[in-house]
Amino acid sequence: MTDEPNPVSSENPTVEALIENIDHPKPDLSSLEVDREDYVIETIHLHKRYGKLHAVNDLNLRVPRGSVFGFVGPNGAGKTSTMRILTTLMLPSSGEAKVSGFSVLTQPREVRRSIGYMPDFFGVYDDMKVWEYLDFFAACYEIPESERPGLINDLLELVDLKHRRDDMVDKLSRGMKQRLCLARTLAHDPEVLILDEPASGLDPRARIEIRSLLVELAKMGKTIFFSSHILADVAEICTDIGIIEAGQMVAQGPIDEMRRQLLPHRQIVITLLGRVDEAKEKLMQVKGVQEILDLKDEAGRKRIQVNFNGEDAGISELLTALTSSGIPVTNFAEQTQDLEAVFMRATKGIVT
Amino acid sequence: MRNPVRLLLGNPVVLKELRGRMRGPRAFIVLTGFLALVGGFAILLYLGMNAASRTNTGQVDGGEIGRTLFAGVIGIELFLVTFIAPAFTAGTISGERERQTYDLLRTTLLPESQLVMGKLFSALAYVFLLLLAAIPMQSLSFILGGTDLPDLFISFVILMTTAIFLGTVGIYFSARIKRTLPASISTYGVALGIVIGTILLFFILTVVTAPLLDRSGNVQASRTTEWIILIGRGALICLNPITTLWVSIDALVEQQSLWAFEYTFQGGSQGATSTVTLPSPWLVFTVLYLVISALFFMFTTRRIRQIDEQ
Ligand SMILES: Nc1ncnc2c1ncn2[C@@H]1O[C@H](COP(=O)(O)OP(=O)(O)OP(=O)(O)O)[C@@H](O)[C@H]1O
Ligand SMILES: [Mg+2]
């Protein structure tokens, strides 16, 4: 017996699936109708204190109807606290929170009717089958007995658990439990889904499955409010994001606007062997170039940074402008400045 | 208003709990264990009584053995109910919290009263099943004589009332304290209080009022004082399931009265005896504890309806 690890082989279906997922298509969100005048979730000067700790500090959250809203922040930022207030599980210290126009303080039952909630950590009953689990919650949502079998089938189909219908709930894998819980949140056809880190603890495949499920649900007209610290995930499936840090909302709005606001331009760093001034001159003529900065020399090579506003085609034009004049370029690279940069810039790392 | 039976059977919590409780070997094992304990105890008691009465008189008094057997079986049933009712209920709400299923349940539209009722009913239904299954054992004493159907009726009502009361107290602490262990301890504290505590209080009352009593324990004082002592004793008797059963069956045997009995004043107006009719203790016990249970039920519902601070 050897302890040699299995070489990565494309014959292994799991490995194949993982590879396949590396370049999965981006979900298309263009068909979503987001009404930015109508807020399904709204908090007004919301505060939550645990003793001395100010976990939610004057939060004014606004989630537009029909949006997929990513609520992003580092550990301990106050995401779960906010969500527990919104789901009528916890009282705020002060301020007001409304869901579908109902106050979480005075109309908790109406709020519960319009939300489907998936907590960050949840348990399942150990003495129930999958269909019984859904049947139980459907009954708790006052769905008549006669409608339940059909509903359960539909829900299981939606989350791809039909084949596990008669298995015991506690024997399901983490990802399956997560999907089952998601199915449960849909039992009463709520307007809003409030999902606390729906993708945490899942493998890449399950993560992507959950994500596409969320997009699917959004297309069915549901508003989805979910939290995450993985910005890459959020960026792909969100129409809107809110960044929370130390209990305070750092920025919120439509994702494109956030990108523009927090990432004003693209940065291209070019390394040259010489003829720097000539290069600068040529580059300034390309459309979209805003400014050119000198960077520190690196191993005797000149480096400049081009701040650029435009599409990919424009970037290739930059390179063409240099090479066509015979200017020696040794390196040409756009600084990766994705939303992670927005995140890092917005959150200064002050975590309570 | 909806039919209460349908409301109960349509209660999702009842269905879920019974489904879970009756699945697998656990329910069967608990029932078998319960019956084995009660049965084993009954047999031991019978053998012991039989031997004892034979040596004393050389003749077996069937009625005596029957009554002792009956009392013994009820005693052990009461003992088991005081253990089982808290065990089945003190973890119901806190257990949902500990298993992290509480939040899921609370964000549904399930009314708080249905949650509490469902948990209570499914726990008590099982206790009811246990007591029902033990009835044939109690009825053994019918063959030997000395007891009759009303005795059985009274004992069953008292046992069930005890179970209902301890069950609601269990759920109350479970909702209130949030953790199962301290909730169980508190519930057993209350159980101990009503089974042992009230008897201790009775003794204390007897000691305190000793100067007013004659050698056989009868009251020798003014009518008012006798009333006060009577009510004090009565209250303590009616708070305890054992003394309640004892005095109620005594009234049944001595006065052939199920619902009420007559108390004869002993002291007071220079020997002029007069009597007063009092409700049989089991009636007072049942009404009292059912009312308290209803109150605890209400408190529990209210506690669950409250949104948590944390
Ligand atoms: N019940 C509680 N009692 C005391 N402090 C709490 C409680 N719940 C949360 N906190 C504190 O409040 C702050 C915010 O917590 P919260 O769980 O809302 O953050 P989060 O953004 O969800 O973090 P994560 O990404 O780790 O889930 C943290 O500092 C946490 O320690
Ligand atoms: Mg959290």
XYZ file of C-alpha atoms and ligand atoms in Angstrom:
694
model
C 0.000 0.000 0.000
C 1.284 3.413 -0.867
C 0.106 6.657 0.603
C 0.566 8.394 -2.682
C -2.233 10.831 -3.268
C -4.407 10.285 -6.269
C -3.113 12.220 -9.212
C -5.673 14.678 -10.453
C -7.315 12.832 -13.250
C -10.022 14.066 -15.497
C -11.555 10.603 -15.343
C -12.627 11.300 -11.799
C -16.143 12.710 -12.116
C -15.819 14.894 -9.035
C -12.624 16.455 -10.243
C -14.198 16.944 -13.605
C -17.147 18.661 -12.047
C -14.872 20.962 -10.102
C -12.889 21.811 -13.192
C -16.065 22.407 -15.119
C -17.166 24.811 -12.440
C -14.052 26.870 -12.655
C -15.322 28.586 -15.743
C -19.057 28.362 -15.355
C -21.135 30.902 -17.216
C -22.051 34.036 -15.341
C -25.739 34.070 -14.500
C -27.757 36.540 -16.518
C -29.460 39.051 -14.262
C -30.668 41.383 -16.992
C -34.215 40.058 -16.896
C -34.676 40.973 -13.237
C -36.976 43.876 -12.587
C -35.614 45.875 -9.730
C -37.841 48.634 -8.438
C -35.506 51.102 -6.784
C -38.376 53.236 -5.533
C -39.918 50.488 -3.460
C -37.976 49.071 -0.527
C -38.972 45.624 0.637
C -36.589 45.825 3.566
C -35.884 49.093 5.274
C -34.177 49.850 8.538
C -34.276 53.288 10.070
C -31.517 54.283 12.482
C -31.279 50.715 13.634
C -29.116 50.033 16.678
C -28.268 46.853 18.507
C -26.125 46.772 21.592
C -24.962 43.718 23.480
C -23.897 45.271 26.730
C -21.097 47.628 25.778
C -20.691 46.189 22.296
C -22.367 48.243 19.606
C -23.051 45.497 17.082
C -25.392 47.467 14.803
C -24.768 51.167 14.741
C -27.288 53.478 13.087
C -27.934 51.193 10.155
C -30.101 52.502 7.341
C -30.482 49.548 5.074
C -32.642 49.721 1.957
C -33.308 46.655 -0.138
C -35.200 47.407 -3.373
C -38.048 45.175 -4.504
C -36.960 42.469 -6.904
C -33.272 42.861 -6.171
C -30.696 40.284 -5.283
C -29.041 42.149 -2.474
C -25.656 41.028 -1.170
C -25.047 42.083 2.411
C -21.301 41.941 2.720
C -19.019 42.518 5.627
C -16.197 40.937 7.580
C -16.720 38.618 10.540
C -18.495 40.318 13.396
C -19.685 43.236 11.288
C -23.271 42.799 12.438
C -24.863 40.973 9.513
C -26.430 38.207 11.542
C -27.599 40.651 14.180
C -29.341 42.736 11.527
C -30.947 39.691 10.010
C -32.183 38.405 13.347
C -33.867 41.727 13.933
C -35.427 41.657 10.475
C -36.756 38.153 11.031
C -38.458 39.101 14.336
C -36.163 36.876 16.352
C -34.452 39.641 18.262
C -35.430 43.090 19.460
C -33.392 46.067 18.285
C -31.999 48.343 20.995
C -33.498 51.272 19.146
C -34.621 52.257 15.698
C -37.139 50.667 13.409
C -37.062 47.914 10.847
C -39.686 47.188 8.230
C -40.187 44.237 5.982
C -42.765 44.484 3.198
C -43.969 47.608 4.931
C -44.648 45.815 8.230
C -42.883 46.746 11.420
C -40.879 43.949 12.999
C -41.798 45.369 16.388
C -45.537 45.735 16.102
C -46.492 43.385 13.259
C -44.212 40.378 13.656
C -46.775 37.941 12.290
C -47.208 39.875 9.047
C -43.442 40.092 8.729
C -43.145 36.337 9.217
C -45.723 35.751 6.538
C -43.703 37.696 3.985
C -40.242 36.310 4.720
C -38.443 33.028 4.235
C -35.455 32.832 6.557
C -32.414 30.632 6.479
C -30.121 31.168 9.494
C -26.337 30.859 9.329
C -26.439 27.845 11.606
C -29.470 25.688 11.924
C -30.345 22.241 13.102
C -32.669 19.641 11.734
C -34.861 17.261 13.676
C -33.249 13.873 14.054
C -36.414 11.850 13.871
C -37.910 13.003 10.590
C -37.852 12.094 6.956
C -37.194 14.712 4.307
C -40.807 14.903 3.165
C -42.051 14.962 6.771
C -39.757 17.885 7.466
C -41.255 19.911 4.658
C -44.741 18.732 5.567
C -44.236 19.918 9.126
C -43.101 23.385 8.107
C -45.777 23.667 5.443
C -48.309 22.915 8.178
C -46.677 25.553 10.389
C -47.233 27.993 7.535
C -50.915 27.062 7.544
C -50.882 25.346 4.183
C -53.912 23.045 3.926
C -53.174 19.353 4.165
C -54.550 18.641 0.702
C -52.094 21.023 -0.962
C -49.019 19.800 0.837
C -48.035 16.656 -1.125
C -47.950 18.579 -4.400
C -46.073 21.453 -2.824
C -43.507 19.127 -1.266
C -42.870 17.500 -4.613
C -42.398 20.851 -6.303
C -40.054 22.088 -3.610
C -37.967 18.928 -3.664
C -37.755 19.169 -7.407
C -36.662 22.778 -7.232
C -33.789 22.026 -4.860
C -32.992 18.732 -6.542
C -33.702 16.482 -3.581
C -36.505 14.388 -4.996
C -34.460 11.211 -4.784
C -33.914 11.753 -1.030
C -37.607 12.190 -0.232
C -37.794 9.268 2.205
C -34.351 9.616 3.771
C -33.902 10.816 7.323
C -33.123 14.522 7.444
C -30.131 14.255 9.773
C -28.442 11.815 7.417
C -28.269 14.369 4.594
C -25.009 16.072 3.721
C -24.431 19.661 4.692
C -25.150 20.913 1.180
C -28.356 18.916 1.004
C -29.486 20.210 4.376
C -28.806 23.702 3.121
C -30.920 23.085 0.040
C -33.645 21.472 2.108
C -33.680 24.490 4.375
C -33.938 26.712 1.330
C -36.894 24.651 0.123
C -38.435 25.107 3.548
C -38.133 28.878 3.340
C -40.190 28.763 0.141
C -43.102 26.744 1.526
C -45.428 29.717 1.945
C -44.282 31.510 -1.190
C -42.790 34.509 0.616
C -41.963 37.811 -1.031
C -38.514 38.090 0.505
C -35.850 35.560 1.257
C -33.463 36.439 4.065
C -30.523 34.097 3.857
C -27.622 34.255 6.277
C -24.511 33.034 4.492
C -26.334 30.527 2.325
C -23.129 29.286 0.717
C -20.942 28.929 3.781
C -19.406 25.539 4.367
C -20.266 24.249 0.927
C -17.945 22.788 -1.663
C -17.447 24.745 -4.902
C -20.057 22.770 -6.747
C -22.730 23.134 -4.066
C -21.838 26.799 -3.799
C -22.519 27.314 -7.457
C -25.699 25.286 -7.286
C -27.006 27.437 -4.465
C -26.058 30.542 -6.380
C -27.893 29.512 -9.504
C -30.853 28.528 -7.353
C -30.900 32.036 -5.918
C -30.830 33.553 -9.379
C -33.648 31.190 -10.345
C -35.688 32.394 -7.375
C -34.969 36.001 -8.180
C -36.315 35.392 -11.646
C -39.476 34.077 -10.041
C -39.923 37.571 -8.644
C -38.588 37.133 -5.126
C -36.421 39.696 -3.448
C -33.310 38.030 -2.111
C -31.361 39.499 0.754
C -28.352 37.444 1.659
C -25.141 37.853 3.553
C -21.659 36.740 2.702
C -18.050 37.648 3.181
C -17.032 36.307 -0.168
C -17.358 39.255 -2.444
C -16.651 37.343 -5.610
C -19.766 35.285 -5.015
C -21.837 38.320 -4.306
C -20.604 40.245 -7.312
C -21.720 37.615 -9.764
C -25.293 37.220 -8.688
C -26.180 40.540 -7.112
C -28.010 43.487 -8.520
C -27.295 45.478 -5.386
C -24.836 45.335 -2.545
C -24.466 46.814 0.882
C -21.175 46.796 2.699
C -21.314 46.754 6.465
C -18.407 47.255 8.767
C -18.421 47.406 12.548
C -22.181 47.768 12.551
C -22.225 50.674 10.123
C -23.244 50.746 6.490
C -20.186 51.779 4.540
C -21.818 51.869 1.134
C -24.913 50.510 -0.532
C -26.503 50.673 -3.936
C -26.689 49.054 -7.364
C -23.601 46.993 -8.000
C -22.476 48.885 -11.117
C -22.763 52.171 -9.339
C -20.787 50.813 -6.432
C -18.060 49.666 -8.783
C -17.879 53.026 -10.450
C -18.039 54.937 -7.204
C -15.413 52.952 -5.405
C -13.309 51.917 -8.390
C -13.125 55.054 -10.507
C -10.780 53.678 -13.140
C -8.858 50.701 -14.330
C -5.130 50.652 -13.693
C -2.622 49.345 -16.198
C 0.976 49.011 -15.227
C 3.492 49.027 -18.084
C 7.177 48.172 -17.798
C 9.462 49.712 -20.420
C 13.085 49.397 -21.341
C 13.282 53.079 -22.220
C 11.725 55.941 -24.237
C 9.369 56.716 -21.375
C 8.385 60.225 -22.399
C 7.627 59.126 -25.936
C 5.523 56.287 -24.575
C 3.583 58.657 -22.364
C 2.874 60.920 -25.262
C 1.552 58.082 -27.406
C -0.563 56.732 -24.594
C -2.183 60.091 -23.841
C -3.611 60.042 -27.331
C -5.601 56.872 -26.700
C -9.230 57.520 -25.827
C -10.104 56.864 -22.207
C -6.713 57.536 -20.687
C -7.122 59.860 -17.727
C -3.659 60.188 -16.342
C -0.268 58.557 -16.398
C 1.802 58.198 -13.276
C 5.453 57.285 -12.841
C 6.053 54.327 -10.639
C 9.256 53.378 -8.916
C 11.853 51.697 -11.114
C 12.066 47.984 -10.744
C 15.461 46.345 -11.422
C 16.426 49.304 -13.555
C 13.280 49.169 -15.663
C 10.929 52.090 -16.010
C 7.361 51.515 -14.864
C 4.359 53.695 -15.489
C 0.763 53.400 -14.422
C -2.040 54.322 -16.790
C -5.377 55.197 -15.251
C -7.877 54.251 -17.823
C -11.624 54.418 -18.211
C -13.015 52.151 -20.891
C -13.589 48.747 -22.345
C -11.159 45.936 -23.029
C -10.779 47.020 -26.670
C -9.325 50.293 -25.455
C -6.757 48.468 -23.405
C -5.476 46.573 -26.410
C -5.264 49.909 -28.203
C -2.855 51.079 -25.539
C -0.555 48.239 -26.306
C -0.882 48.738 -30.038
C 0.015 52.410 -29.649
C 3.276 51.457 -27.992
C 4.323 48.526 -30.136
C 3.456 50.200 -33.413
C 5.979 52.906 -32.578
C 8.548 50.276 -31.670
C 8.661 51.222 -28.005
C 10.102 48.243 -26.092
C 7.484 46.897 -23.686
C 8.543 44.128 -21.323
C 5.391 43.889 -19.296
C 1.835 45.074 -19.691
C -0.766 44.191 -17.100
C -4.017 45.432 -15.746
C -4.019 45.507 -11.965
C -6.755 43.182 -10.819
C -9.076 45.495 -9.034
C -12.237 43.538 -8.601
C -14.846 44.014 -5.955
C -12.447 42.560 -3.477
C -10.661 45.874 -3.817
C -13.890 47.695 -3.186
C -14.296 45.565 -0.143
C -10.799 46.114 1.136
C -11.049 49.810 0.482
C -14.460 50.164 2.064
C -13.781 48.049 5.094
C -10.817 49.377 6.875
C -10.514 46.248 8.906
C -12.022 47.718 12.034
C -13.807 44.707 13.330
C -15.373 44.811 16.730
C -64.969 28.365 16.541
C -63.222 25.317 15.178
C -63.748 21.857 16.528
C -61.151 21.457 19.321
C -60.442 17.834 18.441
C -59.669 18.770 14.847
C -57.606 21.691 16.073
C -55.552 19.314 18.189
C -55.127 16.665 15.521
C -54.422 19.328 12.916
C -51.729 20.789 15.145
C -48.476 20.262 13.230
C -46.480 19.954 16.442
C -48.668 17.111 17.715
C -48.219 15.196 14.494
C -44.487 15.796 14.415
C -43.903 14.899 18.061
C -46.002 11.759 18.009
C -44.433 10.674 14.756
C -40.985 11.103 16.245
C -41.836 9.640 19.636
C -43.533 6.563 18.264
C -40.864 5.892 15.650
C -38.198 3.354 16.522
C -37.866 1.261 19.649
C -37.833 4.033 22.234
C -41.577 4.299 22.860
C -41.840 0.530 23.129
C -38.925 0.336 25.552
C -40.285 3.061 27.834
C -43.714 1.431 27.916
C -42.273 -2.005 28.607
C -39.982 -0.647 31.285
C -42.842 1.209 32.937
C -45.073 -1.848 32.990
C -42.248 -4.083 34.173
C -41.530 -1.735 37.077
C -45.166 -1.399 38.085
C -45.798 -5.144 37.614
C -42.661 -6.223 39.426
C -43.475 -3.940 42.308
C -47.043 -5.274 42.461
C -45.850 -8.879 42.567
C -43.325 -8.173 45.304
C -45.957 -6.358 47.312
C -48.415 -9.188 46.879
C -45.914 -11.832 47.939
C -44.777 -9.789 50.911
C -48.335 -9.015 52.059
C -49.371 -12.598 51.632
C -46.543 -13.864 53.774
C -47.047 -11.190 56.418
C -50.789 -11.675 56.852
C -50.380 -15.440 56.982
C -47.978 -15.325 59.906
C -50.047 -12.824 61.865
C -53.481 -14.355 61.744
C -53.016 -17.577 59.913
C -55.693 -16.402 57.542
C -55.426 -14.271 54.423
C -57.417 -11.041 54.393
C -58.036 -10.537 50.670
C -59.396 -6.998 51.088
C -56.380 -5.888 53.086
C -54.007 -7.269 50.495
C -56.092 -5.773 47.706
C -56.029 -2.304 49.237
C -52.311 -2.408 49.910
C -51.640 -3.666 46.443
C -53.778 -0.896 44.999
C -52.033 1.756 47.070
C -48.651 0.318 46.209
C -49.301 0.311 42.487
C -50.549 3.884 42.576
C -47.556 4.869 44.657
C -45.102 3.583 42.105
C -47.152 5.054 39.250
C -47.076 8.430 40.949
C -43.356 8.082 41.443
C -42.880 7.292 37.759
C -45.214 10.069 36.611
C -43.295 12.628 38.659
C -40.180 11.479 36.852
C -41.595 11.088 33.393
C -43.737 14.219 33.070
C -40.820 16.623 33.689
C -38.493 14.489 31.584
C -40.881 14.633 28.643
C -41.523 18.357 28.848
C -38.603 20.247 30.400
C -36.595 19.851 27.196
C -39.320 20.673 24.710
C -38.689 24.357 24.092
C -35.105 24.593 25.326
C -34.322 21.520 23.234
C -35.501 23.363 20.133
C -33.106 26.156 21.035
C -30.253 23.770 21.757
C -30.748 21.922 18.496
C -30.977 25.267 16.667
C -34.415 24.555 15.318
C -36.166 27.150 17.441
C -35.479 30.084 15.111
C -36.841 28.181 12.144
C -39.978 27.392 14.073
C -40.411 30.929 15.403
C -40.267 32.520 11.983
C -43.221 30.400 10.828
C -46.835 31.355 11.382
C -47.339 28.680 14.024
C -49.208 30.365 16.890
C -47.413 30.204 20.240
C -50.401 28.546 21.881
C -50.327 25.768 19.305
C -46.642 25.212 19.875
C -47.125 24.904 23.631
C -50.322 22.877 23.317
C -48.740 20.552 20.788
C -45.712 19.885 22.953
C -47.818 19.417 26.076
C -50.440 17.240 24.444
C -47.982 14.904 22.809
C -46.059 14.453 26.064
C -49.238 13.895 28.075
C -50.751 11.589 25.498
C -47.847 9.310 26.130
C -48.194 9.536 29.918
C -51.885 8.818 29.430
C -50.977 5.739 27.428
C -48.669 4.547 30.206
C -51.318 5.005 32.876
C -53.927 3.343 30.716
C -51.634 0.394 30.127
C -51.143 0.007 33.870
C -54.864 -0.136 34.675
C -55.104 -3.924 34.363
C -52.378 -4.110 36.998
C -54.407 -1.912 39.337
C -57.479 -3.955 38.616
C -55.759 -6.994 40.081
C -56.816 -5.599 43.416
C -60.474 -5.884 42.332
C -60.079 -9.652 42.331
C -58.746 -9.575 45.866
C -61.446 -7.184 46.959
C -61.203 -4.093 49.141
C -61.212 -1.600 46.264
C -63.721 -0.625 43.662
C -64.134 1.395 40.479
C -64.434 4.820 42.191
C -61.022 4.250 43.784
C -59.606 3.583 40.372
C -61.323 6.660 38.991
C -60.015 8.956 41.716
C -56.489 7.626 41.431
C -56.480 7.985 37.667
C -57.712 11.587 37.854
C -55.104 12.452 40.464
C -52.284 10.862 38.488
C -53.343 12.564 35.270
C -53.720 15.934 36.994
C -50.254 15.554 38.480
C -48.903 14.766 35.021
C -50.676 17.765 33.460
C -49.415 20.095 36.161
C -45.823 18.905 36.064
C -45.994 18.882 32.259
C -47.016 22.541 32.064
C -44.450 23.476 34.678
C -41.838 21.607 32.631
C -42.732 23.493 29.466
C -42.845 26.765 31.345
C -39.303 26.361 32.651
C -38.178 25.077 29.280
C -39.395 28.261 27.593
C -38.209 30.484 30.383
C -34.750 29.140 31.192
C -33.699 28.266 27.614
C -31.434 25.410 28.675
C -32.689 21.907 29.282
C -30.619 20.937 32.308
C -31.553 23.850 34.581
C -35.135 23.660 33.283
C -35.282 19.985 34.287
C -33.790 20.693 37.684
C -36.344 23.440 38.339
C -39.213 21.201 37.276
C -38.037 18.354 39.494
C -37.757 20.915 42.282
C -41.447 21.721 41.888
C -42.279 18.002 41.701
C -40.353 17.371 44.891
C -42.098 20.351 46.453
C -45.580 19.041 45.858
C -44.814 15.433 46.734
C -42.466 15.875 49.716
C -42.563 19.587 50.562
C -46.265 19.664 51.315
C -45.948 16.685 53.643
C -43.122 18.420 55.500
C -45.293 21.510 55.823
C -48.072 19.339 57.150
C -45.777 18.044 59.862
C -44.627 21.548 60.676
C -48.244 22.628 60.985
C -48.910 19.700 63.271
C -45.930 20.557 65.447
C -46.823 24.242 65.627
C -50.423 23.511 66.549
C -49.444 20.711 68.952
C -50.628 22.583 72.101
C -54.130 22.707 70.630
C -54.349 18.997 69.971
C -55.257 16.155 72.291
C -53.449 12.861 72.482
C -55.132 11.371 69.416
C -54.446 14.441 67.319
C -57.948 15.935 67.537
C -58.256 19.661 67.874
C -59.198 20.983 71.304
C -59.670 24.669 70.755
C -62.255 27.284 69.882
C -64.366 26.817 66.759
C -62.479 29.567 64.933
C -59.118 28.090 65.700
C -60.364 24.703 64.633
C -61.556 26.203 61.338
C -58.179 27.782 60.750
C -56.361 24.538 61.483
C -58.859 22.620 59.360
C -58.315 24.901 56.377
C -54.561 24.828 56.838
C -54.466 21.068 56.968
C -56.988 20.758 54.181
C -54.985 23.032 51.909
C -51.800 21.078 52.491
C -53.604 17.775 51.991
C -55.138 19.010 48.759
C -51.763 20.184 47.454
C -50.222 16.754 47.728
C -51.295 13.927 45.416
C -50.573 11.208 47.990
C -52.487 12.723 50.882
C -55.236 13.791 48.523
C -55.693 10.235 47.362
C -55.447 8.905 50.899
C -58.043 11.208 52.382
C -60.350 10.940 49.370
C -60.361 7.153 49.505
C -60.785 7.285 53.249
C -63.878 9.387 52.761
C -65.026 6.922 50.144
C -64.568 3.932 52.435
C -65.877 5.528 55.631
C -68.674 7.626 54.230
C -69.328 6.007 50.821
C -69.090 9.433 49.269
C -67.120 10.164 46.133
C -67.600 13.915 45.878
C -67.827 15.201 49.439
C -67.361 14.160 53.017
C -68.550 15.308 56.393
C -66.209 16.692 58.949
C -67.228 16.613 62.571
C -65.921 19.370 64.804
C -64.261 17.923 67.824
C -63.559 20.707 70.230
C -65.080 24.123 70.719
C -68.594 24.766 72.026
C -68.439 22.524 75.085
C -68.820 19.205 73.364
C -71.759 20.267 71.223
C -70.708 18.458 68.084
C -71.621 19.838 64.729
C -70.623 18.783 61.230
C -69.718 20.518 58.020
C -69.737 19.085 54.488
C -66.498 19.577 52.595
C -65.599 18.730 49.001
C -63.538 15.593 48.676
C -59.817 16.499 48.433
C -59.386 14.983 44.980
C -61.908 17.511 43.620
C -60.080 20.438 45.190
C -56.736 19.010 44.089
C -57.881 18.579 40.493
C -59.530 21.979 40.137
C -56.658 23.753 41.863
C -53.898 22.169 39.815
C -55.764 22.474 36.540
C -56.233 26.189 37.178
C -52.556 26.604 38.044
C -51.660 24.593 34.933
C -53.793 26.908 32.803
C -51.934 29.871 34.290
C -48.557 28.319 33.566
C -49.743 27.559 30.049
C -50.581 31.220 29.624
C -47.236 32.381 31.017
C -45.427 30.013 28.677
C -47.315 31.239 25.638
C -46.636 34.808 26.624
C -42.936 34.131 27.099
C -42.623 32.526 23.697
C -44.518 35.340 22.015
C -42.027 37.849 23.397
C -39.232 38.594 21.001
C -35.880 37.786 22.595
C -33.490 40.501 23.729
C -30.563 38.574 22.281
N -25.942 37.208 21.587
C -24.853 37.976 21.569
N -24.337 38.442 22.718
C -23.259 39.233 22.721
N -22.608 39.626 21.623
C -23.066 39.193 20.444
C -24.208 38.346 20.352
N -24.439 38.094 19.039
C -23.480 38.734 18.361
N -22.653 39.400 19.184
C -21.512 40.240 18.783
O -22.003 41.225 17.916
C -21.091 41.461 16.855
C -21.785 41.261 15.539
O -22.100 39.903 15.409
P -22.838 39.320 14.147
O -23.040 37.868 14.414
O -24.041 40.126 13.875
O -21.769 39.504 12.998
P -21.718 38.906 11.533
O -21.522 40.041 10.605
O -22.884 38.021 11.298
O -20.399 38.035 11.601
P -20.027 36.706 10.822
O -19.615 37.092 9.447
O -18.890 36.155 11.605
O -21.223 35.821 10.852
C -19.939 40.503 17.085
O -18.898 41.207 17.689
C -20.482 39.470 18.014
O -19.484 38.993 18.858
Mg -23.143 35.984 10.841
